């Protein structure tokens, strides 16, 4: 299926830190993952106050969700990353940790990074929303 995914950066648009402005997917099945939160298998928040620990849990959860639909990070065609902060450095730290992780290839597609005032769970600092073009 990855041969049916094309990632494009038009020359007339600004350079990106690793993602592509456009991701084109040929016809096929799509999976929409719920926002992956830094919760363990029991539903408990991991790493209260630690962006790094929470990102690592989000990565583990996202990889498990991808595996459940027989997909890999390179099958992700859209991502939205939410970080509870308005500090550019913290948003950048979340981006770098995500792109440097085993989930990193997911963020080469069309991607948005947002600083937000609040997330769903008390103490939650990060959440990742993924759209996946399922492999044949």
PDB file of C-alpha atoms in Angstrom:
ATOM      1  CA  UNK A   1       0.000   0.000   0.000  1.00  0.00           C
ATOM      2  CA  UNK A   2       2.837   2.439   0.580  1.00  0.00           C
ATOM      3  CA  UNK A   3       3.270   2.519  -3.230  1.00  0.00           C
ATOM      4  CA  UNK A   4      -0.228   4.104  -3.339  1.00  0.00           C
ATOM      5  CA  UNK A   5       0.857   6.941  -1.022  1.00  0.00           C
ATOM      6  CA  UNK A   6       2.600   9.963  -2.540  1.00  0.00           C
ATOM      7  CA  UNK A   7       4.010  12.755  -0.405  1.00  0.00           C
ATOM      8  CA  UNK A   8       4.611  16.136  -2.044  1.00  0.00           C
ATOM      9  CA  UNK A   9       6.274  19.419  -1.112  1.00  0.00           C
ATOM     10  CA  UNK A  10       5.462  21.965  -3.841  1.00  0.00           C
ATOM     11  CA  UNK A  11       8.363  24.234  -4.751  1.00  0.00           C
ATOM     12  CA  UNK A  12       6.263  27.351  -4.114  1.00  0.00           C
ATOM     13  CA  UNK A  13       5.624  26.426  -0.454  1.00  0.00           C
ATOM     14  CA  UNK A  14       8.020  26.797   2.484  1.00  0.00           C
ATOM     15  CA  UNK A  15      10.383  24.009   3.517  1.00  0.00           C
ATOM     16  CA  UNK A  16       9.189  21.800   6.362  1.00  0.00           C
ATOM     17  CA  UNK A  17      10.948  20.144   9.310  1.00  0.00           C
ATOM     18  CA  UNK A  18      10.276  16.663   7.934  1.00  0.00           C
ATOM     19  CA  UNK A  19       6.581  16.532   7.050  1.00  0.00           C
ATOM     20  CA  UNK A  20       5.046  17.023   3.588  1.00  0.00           C
ATOM     21  CA  UNK A  21       2.487  19.662   2.674  1.00  0.00           C
ATOM     22  CA  UNK A  22       0.443  17.172   0.657  1.00  0.00           C
ATOM     23  CA  UNK A  23      -0.196  13.449   0.966  1.00  0.00           C
ATOM     24  CA  UNK A  24      -2.088  11.765  -1.876  1.00  0.00           C
ATOM     25  CA  UNK A  25      -3.611   8.320  -1.353  1.00  0.00           C
ATOM     26  CA  UNK A  26      -4.901   6.202  -4.223  1.00  0.00           C
ATOM     27  CA  UNK A  27      -8.263   4.525  -3.545  1.00  0.00           C
ATOM     28  CA  UNK A  28      -8.280   2.011  -0.710  1.00  0.00           C
ATOM     29  CA  UNK A  29      -9.388   1.406   2.863  1.00  0.00           C
ATOM     30  CA  UNK A  30      -8.711   4.015   5.534  1.00  0.00           C
ATOM     31  CA  UNK A  31      -8.542   3.791   9.327  1.00  0.00           C
ATOM     32  CA  UNK A  32      -9.090   6.766  11.622  1.00  0.00           C
ATOM     33  CA  UNK A  33      -7.395   6.253  14.971  1.00  0.00           C
ATOM     34  CA  UNK A  34      -8.863   7.929  18.019  1.00  0.00           C
ATOM     35  CA  UNK A  35      -6.536  10.428  19.646  1.00  0.00           C
ATOM     36  CA  UNK A  36      -3.784   8.392  21.299  1.00  0.00           C
ATOM     37  CA  UNK A  37      -3.309   9.538  24.882  1.00  0.00           C
ATOM     38  CA  UNK A  38      -0.518   8.862  27.419  1.00  0.00           C
ATOM     39  CA  UNK A  39      -2.566   6.241  29.261  1.00  0.00           C
ATOM     40  CA  UNK A  40      -1.331   2.772  30.202  1.00  0.00           C
ATOM     41  CA  UNK A  41      -3.325  -0.417  29.652  1.00  0.00           C
ATOM     42  CA  UNK A  42      -5.226   0.202  32.903  1.00  0.00           C
ATOM     43  CA  UNK A  43      -6.259   3.679  31.762  1.00  0.00           C
ATOM     44  CA  UNK A  44      -3.884   5.459  34.150  1.00  0.00           C
ATOM     45  CA  UNK A  45      -1.999   8.578  33.055  1.00  0.00           C
ATOM     46  CA  UNK A  46       1.715   7.892  32.545  1.00  0.00           C
ATOM     47  CA  UNK A  47       4.448  10.420  33.334  1.00  0.00           C
ATOM     48  CA  UNK A  48       2.581  13.179  35.124  1.00  0.00           C
ATOM     49  CA  UNK A  49       4.517  16.376  34.378  1.00  0.00           C
ATOM     50  CA  UNK A  50       6.902  14.651  31.940  1.00  0.00           C
ATOM     51  CA  UNK A  51       6.409  15.435  28.258  1.00  0.00           C
ATOM     52  CA  UNK A  52       9.022  12.824  27.316  1.00  0.00           C
ATOM     53  CA  UNK A  53       7.355   9.984  29.234  1.00  0.00           C
ATOM     54  CA  UNK A  54       3.962  10.937  27.902  1.00  0.00           C
ATOM     55  CA  UNK A  55       5.201  11.077  24.302  1.00  0.00           C
ATOM     56  CA  UNK A  56       6.769   7.639  24.751  1.00  0.00           C
ATOM     57  CA  UNK A  57       3.446   6.213  25.998  1.00  0.00           C
ATOM     58  CA  UNK A  58       1.565   7.838  23.117  1.00  0.00           C
ATOM     59  CA  UNK A  59       4.053   6.247  20.698  1.00  0.00           C
ATOM     60  CA  UNK A  60       3.581   2.815  22.289  1.00  0.00           C
ATOM     61  CA  UNK A  61      -0.209   3.186  22.158  1.00  0.00           C
ATOM     62  CA  UNK A  62      -0.189   4.386  18.543  1.00  0.00           C
ATOM     63  CA  UNK A  63       2.047   1.487  17.475  1.00  0.00           C
ATOM     64  CA  UNK A  64      -0.344  -0.963  19.178  1.00  0.00           C
ATOM     65  CA  UNK A  65      -3.330   0.645  17.422  1.00  0.00           C
ATOM     66  CA  UNK A  66      -1.554   0.480  14.057  1.00  0.00           C
ATOM     67  CA  UNK A  67      -0.668  -3.175  14.624  1.00  0.00           C
ATOM     68  CA  UNK A  68      -4.327  -3.922  15.374  1.00  0.00           C
ATOM     69  CA  UNK A  69      -5.190  -2.915  11.802  1.00  0.00           C
ATOM     70  CA  UNK A  70      -2.042  -4.514  10.311  1.00  0.00           C
ATOM     71  CA  UNK A  71      -0.484  -1.141   9.522  1.00  0.00           C
ATOM     72  CA  UNK A  72       2.915   0.459  10.071  1.00  0.00           C
ATOM     73  CA  UNK A  73       3.891   4.107  10.715  1.00  0.00           C
ATOM     74  CA  UNK A  74       4.644   4.594   7.000  1.00  0.00           C
ATOM     75  CA  UNK A  75       0.950   3.935   6.255  1.00  0.00           C
ATOM     76  CA  UNK A  76      -0.070   7.084   8.187  1.00  0.00           C
ATOM     77  CA  UNK A  77      -1.267   9.760   5.780  1.00  0.00           C
ATOM     78  CA  UNK A  78      -2.299  12.507   8.222  1.00  0.00           C
ATOM     79  CA  UNK A  79      -1.352  13.378  11.774  1.00  0.00           C
ATOM     80  CA  UNK A  80      -2.406  16.028  14.255  1.00  0.00           C
ATOM     81  CA  UNK A  81      -0.300  16.486  17.378  1.00  0.00           C
ATOM     82  CA  UNK A  82      -1.741  18.330  20.359  1.00  0.00           C
ATOM     83  CA  UNK A  83       0.582  19.645  23.071  1.00  0.00           C
ATOM     84  CA  UNK A  84      -0.746  21.379  26.177  1.00  0.00           C
ATOM     85  CA  UNK A  85       1.469  24.426  25.960  1.00  0.00           C
ATOM     86  CA  UNK A  86       1.841  27.746  24.210  1.00  0.00           C
ATOM     87  CA  UNK A  87       5.641  27.544  24.394  1.00  0.00           C
ATOM     88  CA  UNK A  88       7.251  26.993  21.014  1.00  0.00           C
ATOM     89  CA  UNK A  89      10.196  25.137  22.591  1.00  0.00           C
ATOM     90  CA  UNK A  90       7.885  22.536  24.193  1.00  0.00           C
ATOM     91  CA  UNK A  91       6.004  22.025  20.935  1.00  0.00           C
ATOM     92  CA  UNK A  92       9.341  21.554  19.185  1.00  0.00           C
ATOM     93  CA  UNK A  93      10.501  19.088  21.851  1.00  0.00           C
ATOM     94  CA  UNK A  94       7.347  17.016  21.364  1.00  0.00           C
ATOM     95  CA  UNK A  95       7.843  17.069  17.582  1.00  0.00           C
ATOM     96  CA  UNK A  96      11.481  15.983  17.834  1.00  0.00           C
ATOM     97  CA  UNK A  97      10.709  13.157  20.277  1.00  0.00           C
ATOM     98  CA  UNK A  98       7.867  11.893  18.086  1.00  0.00           C
ATOM     99  CA  UNK A  99       9.816  12.092  14.832  1.00  0.00           C
ATOM    100  CA  UNK A 100      12.822  10.431  16.468  1.00  0.00           C
ATOM    101  CA  UNK A 101      10.733   7.509  17.757  1.00  0.00           C
ATOM    102  CA  UNK A 102       9.671   4.231  16.153  1.00  0.00           C
ATOM    103  CA  UNK A 103       6.512   6.097  15.102  1.00  0.00           C
ATOM    104  CA  UNK A 104       8.635   8.725  13.319  1.00  0.00           C
ATOM    105  CA  UNK A 105       7.750   7.741   9.720  1.00  0.00           C
ATOM    106  CA  UNK A 106       4.110   8.624  10.495  1.00  0.00           C
ATOM    107  CA  UNK A 107       5.063  12.289  10.668  1.00  0.00           C
ATOM    108  CA  UNK A 108       6.529  12.545   7.159  1.00  0.00           C
ATOM    109  CA  UNK A 109       2.961  12.848   5.794  1.00  0.00           C
ATOM    110  CA  UNK A 110       0.672  15.844   6.058  1.00  0.00           C
ATOM    111  CA  UNK A 111       0.967  16.889   9.693  1.00  0.00           C
ATOM    112  CA  UNK A 112      -0.211  19.602  12.057  1.00  0.00           C
ATOM    113  CA  UNK A 113       1.303  20.510  15.442  1.00  0.00           C
ATOM    114  CA  UNK A 114      -0.922  22.492  17.807  1.00  0.00           C
ATOM    115  CA  UNK A 115      -0.425  24.084  21.187  1.00  0.00           C
ATOM    116  CA  UNK A 116      -3.655  23.834  23.168  1.00  0.00           C
ATOM    117  CA  UNK A 117      -4.926  25.079  26.529  1.00  0.00           C
ATOM    118  CA  UNK A 118      -6.289  21.753  27.785  1.00  0.00           C
ATOM    119  CA  UNK A 119      -6.551  18.059  26.872  1.00  0.00           C
ATOM    120  CA  UNK A 120      -9.058  15.472  28.022  1.00  0.00           C
ATOM    121  CA  UNK A 121      -7.315  13.979  31.071  1.00  0.00           C
ATOM    122  CA  UNK A 122      -6.031  15.855  34.095  1.00  0.00           C
ATOM    123  CA  UNK A 123      -2.246  16.204  33.720  1.00  0.00           C
ATOM    124  CA  UNK A 124      -2.248  15.165  30.056  1.00  0.00           C
ATOM    125  CA  UNK A 125       0.383  17.010  28.020  1.00  0.00           C
ATOM    126  CA  UNK A 126       0.193  15.374  24.566  1.00  0.00           C
ATOM    127  CA  UNK A 127      -2.176  13.547  22.231  1.00  0.00           C
ATOM    128  CA  UNK A 128      -1.742  12.295  18.668  1.00  0.00           C
ATOM    129  CA  UNK A 129      -4.498  11.780  16.096  1.00  0.00           C
ATOM    130  CA  UNK A 130      -3.648   9.573  13.067  1.00  0.00           C
ATOM    131  CA  UNK A 131      -5.312   8.737   9.755  1.00  0.00           C
ATOM    132  CA  UNK A 132      -4.034   5.584   8.078  1.00  0.00           C
ATOM    133  CA  UNK A 133      -4.207   4.243   4.516  1.00  0.00           C
ATOM    134  CA  UNK A 134      -4.528   0.542   5.243  1.00  0.00           C
ATOM    135  CA  UNK A 135      -2.238  -1.851   3.410  1.00  0.00           C
ATOM    136  CA  UNK A 136      -3.812  -4.255   0.911  1.00  0.00           C
TER     137      UNK A 136
END
